[in-house]
Short mmCIF file of C-alpha atoms in Angstrom, two decimals:
data_model
loop_
_atom_site.label_atom_id
_atom_site.label_comp_id
_atom_site.label_asym_id
_atom_site.label_seq_id
_atom_site.Cartn_x
_atom_site.Cartn_y
_atom_site.Cartn_z
CA MET E 9 86.87 96.18 74.88
CA LYS E 10 86.66 99.23 77.21
CA HIS E 11 87.32 96.16 79.91
CA PHE E 12 90.23 94.66 77.58
CA PHE E 13 91.69 97.99 77.41
CA PHE E 14 91.27 98.75 81.32
CA ILE E 15 92.46 95.67 82.18
CA PHE E 16 95.81 96.07 79.62
CA SER E 17 96.20 99.29 80.21
CA LEU E 18 96.41 98.09 84.07
CA LEU E 19 98.69 94.65 83.48
CA VAL E 20 101.12 97.82 82.29
CA SER E 21 101.22 100.21 84.34
CA THR E 22 101.30 98.06 87.28
CA THR E 23 104.32 95.79 86.16
CA SER E 24 106.19 98.46 85.90
CA PHE E 25 105.46 99.35 89.62
CA ALA E 26 105.87 96.08 90.87
CA GLN E 27 108.26 96.15 93.18
CA THR E 28 107.89 99.75 94.42
CA LYS E 29 103.87 99.64 94.70
CA SER E 30 102.01 98.11 97.64
CA ILE E 31 98.49 96.72 96.72
CA VAL E 32 96.08 98.72 98.35
CA GLU E 33 97.99 101.87 96.29
CA ILE E 34 97.69 99.16 93.20
CA ALA E 35 94.15 99.61 94.44
CA VAL E 36 93.56 102.88 94.15
CA GLY E 37 95.30 103.93 90.51
CA SER E 38 93.05 101.65 89.32
CA ALA E 39 89.83 103.81 88.07
CA ASP E 40 87.88 100.12 88.01
CA HIS E 41 88.38 100.13 91.37
CA THR E 42 87.13 102.60 92.94
CA THR E 43 83.80 101.39 94.59
CA LEU E 44 86.39 97.93 96.64
CA VAL E 45 89.31 100.88 98.02
CA ALA E 46 85.99 103.14 99.13
CA ALA E 47 85.10 100.21 101.06
CA LEU E 48 88.76 99.20 102.06
CA LYS E 49 88.98 103.37 103.17
CA ALA E 50 85.91 102.68 105.04
CA ALA E 51 87.02 99.62 107.29
CA ASP E 52 89.63 101.02 108.00
CA LEU E 53 92.01 97.97 106.24
CA VAL E 54 94.67 100.38 104.43
CA THR E 55 96.62 100.04 106.49
CA THR E 56 96.87 96.68 107.45
CA LEU E 57 97.04 95.78 103.66
CA SER E 58 99.38 98.45 102.82
CA GLY E 59 101.51 96.54 105.67
CA GLN E 60 104.05 93.88 105.17
CA GLY E 61 102.51 91.22 103.17
CA PRO E 62 102.18 89.08 101.70
CA PHE E 63 99.16 89.00 100.15
CA THR E 64 96.59 87.95 97.89
CA VAL E 65 93.45 89.95 96.94
CA PHE E 66 90.99 88.63 94.73
CA ALA E 67 89.63 92.08 94.15
CA PRO E 68 85.86 93.20 92.98
CA VAL E 69 85.69 95.68 89.93
CA ASN E 70 82.99 97.57 90.03
CA ALA E 71 80.63 96.17 88.17
CA ALA E 72 80.81 93.14 90.55
CA PHE E 73 79.76 95.35 93.58
CA ASP E 74 76.98 96.55 91.88
CA LYS E 75 75.61 92.57 91.08
CA LEU E 76 74.95 93.41 94.47
CA PRO E 77 71.03 94.15 95.74
CA ALA E 78 70.52 97.70 95.51
CA GLY E 79 71.10 99.64 98.59
CA THR E 80 74.14 96.90 100.60
CA VAL E 81 77.45 98.34 99.10
CA SER E 82 75.43 102.28 101.02
CA SER E 83 74.49 100.10 103.71
CA LEU E 84 77.64 98.17 104.13
CA LEU E 85 79.78 101.20 104.02
CA GLU E 86 78.18 102.93 106.77
CA PRO E 87 79.95 103.07 110.57
CA ALA E 88 77.48 100.63 112.26
CA ASN E 89 78.79 97.80 109.98
CA LYS E 90 82.04 97.75 109.65
CA ALA E 91 83.01 94.90 111.03
CA LYS E 92 80.91 93.28 108.88
CA LEU E 93 81.74 95.44 105.98
CA ALA E 94 85.42 94.69 107.50
CA GLN E 95 84.33 90.82 107.40
CA ILE E 96 83.65 90.42 103.29
CA LEU E 97 86.77 92.07 102.23
CA THR E 98 89.28 90.42 104.36
CA TYR E 99 87.39 87.45 102.34
CA HIS E 100 89.47 87.83 99.16
CA VAL E 101 92.28 87.85 101.07
CA VAL E 102 94.08 85.00 101.53
CA ALA E 103 98.07 85.30 102.89
CA GLY E 104 100.84 84.25 100.99
CA ASN E 105 101.61 85.46 97.92
CA LEU E 106 99.99 82.98 95.33
CA ASN E 107 100.70 84.10 91.75
CA ALA E 108 98.41 81.88 89.24
CA LYS E 109 101.22 79.55 88.85
CA ALA E 110 100.80 78.71 92.49
CA VAL E 111 96.84 78.70 92.56
CA LEU E 112 96.30 77.10 88.72
CA ALA E 113 99.18 74.57 90.38
CA ALA E 114 97.65 74.00 93.84
CA ILE E 115 93.49 73.55 92.08
CA LYS E 116 95.90 70.11 89.41
CA LYS E 117 97.62 68.98 93.33
CA GLY E 118 93.89 69.41 94.43
CA LYS E 119 92.89 67.48 91.74
CA GLY E 120 90.14 70.20 90.23
CA LYS E 121 89.35 72.25 93.10
CA VAL E 122 91.59 73.81 95.57
CA VAL E 123 89.94 75.28 99.31
CA LEU E 124 91.49 78.83 100.64
CA THR E 125 91.69 79.79 103.39
CA THR E 126 91.09 83.92 104.04
CA VAL E 127 92.27 85.66 105.75
CA SER E 128 88.88 86.13 107.96
CA GLY E 129 88.85 82.19 108.83
CA GLY E 130 86.43 80.90 105.64
CA LYS E 131 86.69 79.11 102.58
CA LEU E 132 87.03 79.53 98.91
CA THR E 133 86.89 76.90 97.06
CA ALA E 134 89.84 77.40 93.15
CA SER E 135 88.63 75.98 90.06
CA LEU E 136 88.95 75.44 87.17
CA GLU E 137 86.12 75.94 84.63
CA LYS E 138 86.56 76.43 80.93
CA LYS E 139 89.90 77.33 81.32
CA LYS E 140 89.60 79.74 83.77
CA VAL E 141 89.55 80.23 87.51
CA LYS E 142 87.08 79.78 89.62
CA LEU E 143 86.07 80.99 93.34
CA THR E 144 83.25 79.42 94.65
CA ASP E 145 82.52 80.93 98.42
CA GLU E 146 80.46 78.91 101.29
CA ASN E 147 76.60 79.94 100.34
CA GLY E 148 77.46 78.66 96.80
CA GLY E 149 78.05 81.78 95.69
CA VAL E 150 80.44 82.18 91.90
CA ALA E 151 83.52 84.80 90.83
CA TYR E 152 85.90 84.52 87.69
CA VAL E 153 89.04 85.79 87.83
CA THR E 154 89.55 87.94 85.16
CA ALA E 155 92.93 89.14 84.86
CA THR E 156 95.46 87.72 87.28
CA ASP E 157 99.06 88.33 88.32
CA LEU E 158 99.17 92.17 89.92
CA THR E 159 102.23 92.44 91.41
CA GLY E 160 102.70 93.98 94.59
CA SER E 161 105.37 95.56 96.96
CA ASN E 162 103.61 92.97 99.23
CA GLY E 163 101.19 90.66 97.12
CA VAL E 164 99.50 90.23 94.25
CA ILE E 165 96.00 90.93 93.33
CA HIS E 166 94.08 88.90 91.38
CA VAL E 167 90.84 90.44 89.22
CA ILE E 168 86.92 89.46 89.78
CA ASP E 169 84.59 89.74 88.51
CA SER E 170 81.49 89.07 91.45
CA VAL E 171 81.47 89.62 95.18
CA VAL E 172 82.76 86.97 97.05
CA LEU E 173 80.62 86.14 100.93
CA PRO E 174 81.06 85.09 103.80
CA LYS E 175 78.42 82.96 105.58
#
């Protein structure tokens, strides 16, 4: 129930700032994305994702990072792992403004799935499972979209429940 209220408040708050806040500013304002924001800062991606875009970001919640093996996040945040962290984070970003309607239309056009090329050059496969958008990474890992269309001035955020990882 707590998660529902967070998503509801995030949707309400971002709707009023849709044209003025960047996708990074939306994430910074979310208590459930503090790990993602820390990672974006550590990877020096804040400026890039605050740029013109448009970007579609599949944004993992803090609990998604908690699912990773113990020590993974703290290790990735170390300066020596900046390139690997940037690769993982840009694997969550697709160029263009793909709102939920566009994602669903692409899945339908692809007869049940669509392969999205990420900014890192990797592939994410989007499909539907029990009326939820499911993202499958190149390793077979799965994340589900839990909130859609958090619209910013330079793109859109879709909240996901797991971290997806490139090969």
